[in-house]
Amino acid sequence: MTQRNVIRNREIVQDDWEYLGAEDAVPEGGKVIVELARWKQEREALLQAAEEVGVLLRGDDDPKELLEDFEHLSAISLDFPKFADGRCYSHARLLRERYGWKKDLRAHGDILRDQAFFLWRCGVDVLEIREDKDINDALEAFREFSVTYQPAADSQQAIYHLR
């Protein structure tokens, strides 16, 4: 497994999760993230072999399909295949606000610096910045906004509440 850094709760930390493809063997005792289709097919085997399991949701997946599995999962990773595909922003809000997901919610894929703050506002607490991007620069994006105008999935109060 290649070690990489991520932004977790606005800090750079070493990531201990591994993404598995459809044919990849499950490492004994590791933390793995698999696509929704593999989770549905191999749920019991994954739970027995891995220390912790997460599921990768794509924009066209329905997050509601995981509701009954919340107790078994440790992470949900939202796939952003290109920065212009915003469907997983909606997934993040639904998972946090409507469905009550309390564990790791990750953003995976083509995550740009400009998206960091907005993903956090939607409920994402782990950002996987591509290796060709500067993770320290992405971390700086959180310092660019000192107030917000709308309520969101985060705990930050909108400015009109502070008057």
CSV table of C-alpha atoms in Angstrom, one decimal:
chain,number,residue,atom,x,y,z
A,1,MET,CA,0.0,0.0,0.0
A,2,THR,CA,1.3,3.4,-1.0
A,3,GLN,CA,1.2,5.9,1.9
A,4,ARG,CA,-0.3,9.2,1.2
A,5,ASN,CA,-1.4,12.3,3.2
A,6,VAL,CA,-4.9,13.6,3.4
A,7,ILE,CA,-6.6,16.5,5.0
A,8,ARG,CA,-8.7,15.2,8.0
A,9,ASN,CA,-10.6,17.8,10.0
A,10,ARG,CA,-8.4,20.6,8.6
A,11,GLU,CA,-5.1,18.9,9.4
A,12,ILE,CA,-2.7,17.0,7.2
A,13,VAL,CA,-2.4,13.4,8.4
A,14,GLN,CA,-1.2,10.1,7.0
A,15,ASP,CA,-4.0,8.1,5.5
A,16,ASP,CA,-4.4,4.5,6.5
A,17,TRP,CA,-7.1,3.5,4.1
A,18,GLU,CA,-6.6,1.5,0.9
A,19,TYR,CA,-8.9,1.5,-2.2
A,20,LEU,CA,-9.5,-2.0,-3.6
A,21,GLY,CA,-10.5,-2.7,-7.2
A,22,ALA,CA,-13.0,-5.3,-8.1
A,23,GLU,CA,-10.4,-8.1,-8.3
A,24,ASP,CA,-8.0,-6.9,-5.5
A,25,ALA,CA,-7.4,-9.3,-2.6
A,26,VAL,CA,-8.6,-8.0,0.8
A,27,PRO,CA,-5.6,-7.6,3.1
A,28,GLU,CA,-6.1,-9.2,6.5
A,29,GLY,CA,-6.8,-6.6,9.1
A,30,GLY,CA,-6.5,-3.6,6.9
A,31,LYS,CA,-8.8,-0.6,6.3
A,32,VAL,CA,-10.3,-0.9,2.9
A,33,ILE,CA,-12.7,1.0,0.7
A,34,VAL,CA,-14.6,-0.8,-2.1
A,35,GLU,CA,-17.1,0.2,-4.7
A,36,LEU,CA,-20.8,-0.1,-3.8
A,37,ALA,CA,-21.2,-3.1,-6.2
A,38,ARG,CA,-18.4,-5.1,-4.5
A,39,TRP,CA,-19.8,-4.2,-1.1
A,40,LYS,CA,-23.2,-5.6,-2.1
A,41,GLN,CA,-21.7,-8.9,-3.4
A,42,GLU,CA,-19.0,-9.5,-0.8
A,43,ARG,CA,-20.3,-7.8,2.3
A,44,GLU,CA,-19.8,-10.7,4.8
A,45,ALA,CA,-16.3,-11.7,3.4
A,46,LEU,CA,-15.2,-8.0,3.6
A,47,LEU,CA,-16.4,-7.6,7.2
A,48,GLN,CA,-14.6,-10.8,8.2
A,49,ALA,CA,-11.2,-10.1,6.5
A,50,ALA,CA,-10.8,-6.3,6.9
A,51,GLU,CA,-10.2,-4.4,10.1
A,52,GLU,CA,-12.6,-1.7,8.8
A,53,VAL,CA,-14.6,-1.3,5.6
A,54,GLY,CA,-15.7,1.8,3.7
A,55,VAL,CA,-17.7,2.2,0.5
A,56,LEU,CA,-17.0,4.4,-2.5
A,57,LEU,CA,-20.1,6.1,-3.8
A,58,ARG,CA,-20.2,7.5,-7.3
A,59,GLY,CA,-22.4,10.4,-8.4
A,60,ASP,CA,-25.0,8.0,-9.9
A,61,ASP,CA,-25.1,5.7,-6.8
A,62,ASP,CA,-27.9,6.2,-4.3
A,63,PRO,CA,-26.6,6.9,-0.8
A,64,LYS,CA,-29.9,5.5,0.6
A,65,GLU,CA,-28.6,2.0,-0.4
A,66,LEU,CA,-26.2,2.1,2.5
A,67,LEU,CA,-28.6,3.1,5.3
A,68,GLU,CA,-29.0,-0.4,6.7
A,69,ASP,CA,-25.2,-0.9,6.6
A,70,PHE,CA,-24.2,2.2,8.6
A,71,GLU,CA,-23.4,0.2,11.7
A,72,HIS,CA,-20.9,-2.0,9.7
A,73,LEU,CA,-19.1,0.7,7.8
A,74,SER,CA,-16.4,3.0,9.1
A,75,ALA,CA,-16.2,5.4,6.1
A,76,ILE,CA,-18.0,6.5,3.0
A,77,SER,CA,-15.9,7.9,0.2
A,78,LEU,CA,-17.5,10.2,-2.4
A,79,ASP,CA,-16.0,10.0,-5.9
A,80,PHE,CA,-15.4,13.2,-7.8
A,81,PRO,CA,-14.1,11.9,-11.2
A,82,LYS,CA,-13.7,15.5,-12.4
A,83,PHE,CA,-14.0,18.8,-10.5
A,84,ALA,CA,-17.1,19.9,-12.5
A,85,ASP,CA,-19.1,16.8,-11.3
A,86,GLY,CA,-20.9,18.1,-8.2
A,87,ARG,CA,-23.4,15.3,-7.6
A,88,CYS,CA,-21.5,14.0,-4.6
A,89,TYR,CA,-21.9,17.4,-2.9
A,90,SER,CA,-25.6,16.4,-2.7
A,91,HIS,CA,-24.7,13.0,-1.4
A,92,ALA,CA,-22.6,14.5,1.4
A,93,ARG,CA,-25.5,16.7,2.5
A,94,LEU,CA,-28.0,13.9,2.4
A,95,LEU,CA,-25.7,11.5,4.3
A,96,ARG,CA,-25.0,14.0,7.1
A,97,GLU,CA,-28.3,15.8,7.4
A,98,ARG,CA,-31.0,13.5,6.3
A,99,TYR,CA,-29.5,10.0,7.0
A,100,GLY,CA,-27.5,10.9,10.1
A,101,TRP,CA,-24.0,9.5,9.0
A,102,LYS,CA,-21.6,10.3,11.8
A,103,LYS,CA,-18.4,8.6,10.7
A,104,ASP,CA,-15.7,9.5,8.2
A,105,LEU,CA,-17.0,11.1,5.0
A,106,ARG,CA,-14.3,11.4,2.4
A,107,ALA,CA,-13.9,13.2,-0.9
A,108,HIS,CA,-11.9,11.2,-3.4
A,109,GLY,CA,-10.8,12.1,-6.9
A,110,ASP,CA,-10.3,15.4,-8.7
A,111,ILE,CA,-10.5,17.6,-5.7
A,112,LEU,CA,-9.2,21.1,-6.2
A,113,ARG,CA,-8.1,23.7,-3.7
A,114,ASP,CA,-11.2,25.8,-4.4
A,115,GLN,CA,-13.5,23.0,-3.4
A,116,ALA,CA,-12.0,22.3,0.0
A,117,PHE,CA,-14.0,24.7,2.1
A,118,PHE,CA,-17.3,24.0,0.3
A,119,LEU,CA,-16.8,20.2,0.7
A,120,TRP,CA,-16.2,20.7,4.4
A,121,ARG,CA,-19.4,22.8,4.6
A,122,CYS,CA,-21.3,19.9,3.0
A,123,GLY,CA,-20.1,17.5,5.7
A,124,VAL,CA,-16.9,16.0,4.2
A,125,ASP,CA,-14.2,15.6,6.9
A,126,VAL,CA,-11.5,13.9,4.9
A,127,LEU,CA,-10.1,15.4,1.6
A,128,GLU,CA,-7.9,13.3,-0.6
A,129,ILE,CA,-5.9,15.7,-2.7
A,130,ARG,CA,-4.4,14.4,-5.9
A,131,GLU,CA,-0.6,13.8,-5.7
A,132,ASP,CA,0.0,16.3,-8.5
A,133,LYS,CA,-1.7,19.0,-6.3
A,134,ASP,CA,-0.1,20.8,-3.3
A,135,ILE,CA,-1.9,19.5,-0.2
A,136,ASN,CA,-0.5,22.4,1.9
A,137,ASP,CA,-2.0,24.9,-0.6
A,138,ALA,CA,-5.4,23.1,-0.3
A,139,LEU,CA,-5.2,23.4,3.5
A,140,GLU,CA,-4.8,27.2,3.1
A,141,ALA,CA,-8.2,27.3,1.4
A,142,PHE,CA,-9.9,26.9,4.8
A,143,ARG,CA,-8.4,30.2,6.0
A,144,GLU,CA,-9.9,32.2,3.1
A,145,PHE,CA,-13.4,32.5,4.5
A,146,SER,CA,-14.0,33.8,7.9
A,147,VAL,CA,-17.8,34.0,7.8
A,148,THR,CA,-20.6,32.1,6.0
A,149,TYR,CA,-23.9,33.3,4.7
A,150,GLN,CA,-26.0,30.1,4.6
A,151,PRO,CA,-26.4,27.3,7.2
A,152,ALA,CA,-24.8,24.0,6.1
A,153,ALA,CA,-23.9,20.6,7.4
A,154,ASP,CA,-20.9,22.0,9.4
A,155,SER,CA,-21.2,23.6,12.8
A,156,GLN,CA,-20.3,27.1,11.6
A,157,GLN,CA,-23.0,29.7,12.3
A,158,ALA,CA,-24.2,31.8,9.4
A,159,ILE,CA,-23.4,35.5,9.8
A,160,TYR,CA,-27.0,36.6,10.3
A,161,HIS,CA,-27.0,34.5,13.6
A,162,LEU,CA,-24.0,36.6,14.8
A,163,ARG,CA,-25.8,40.0,14.6
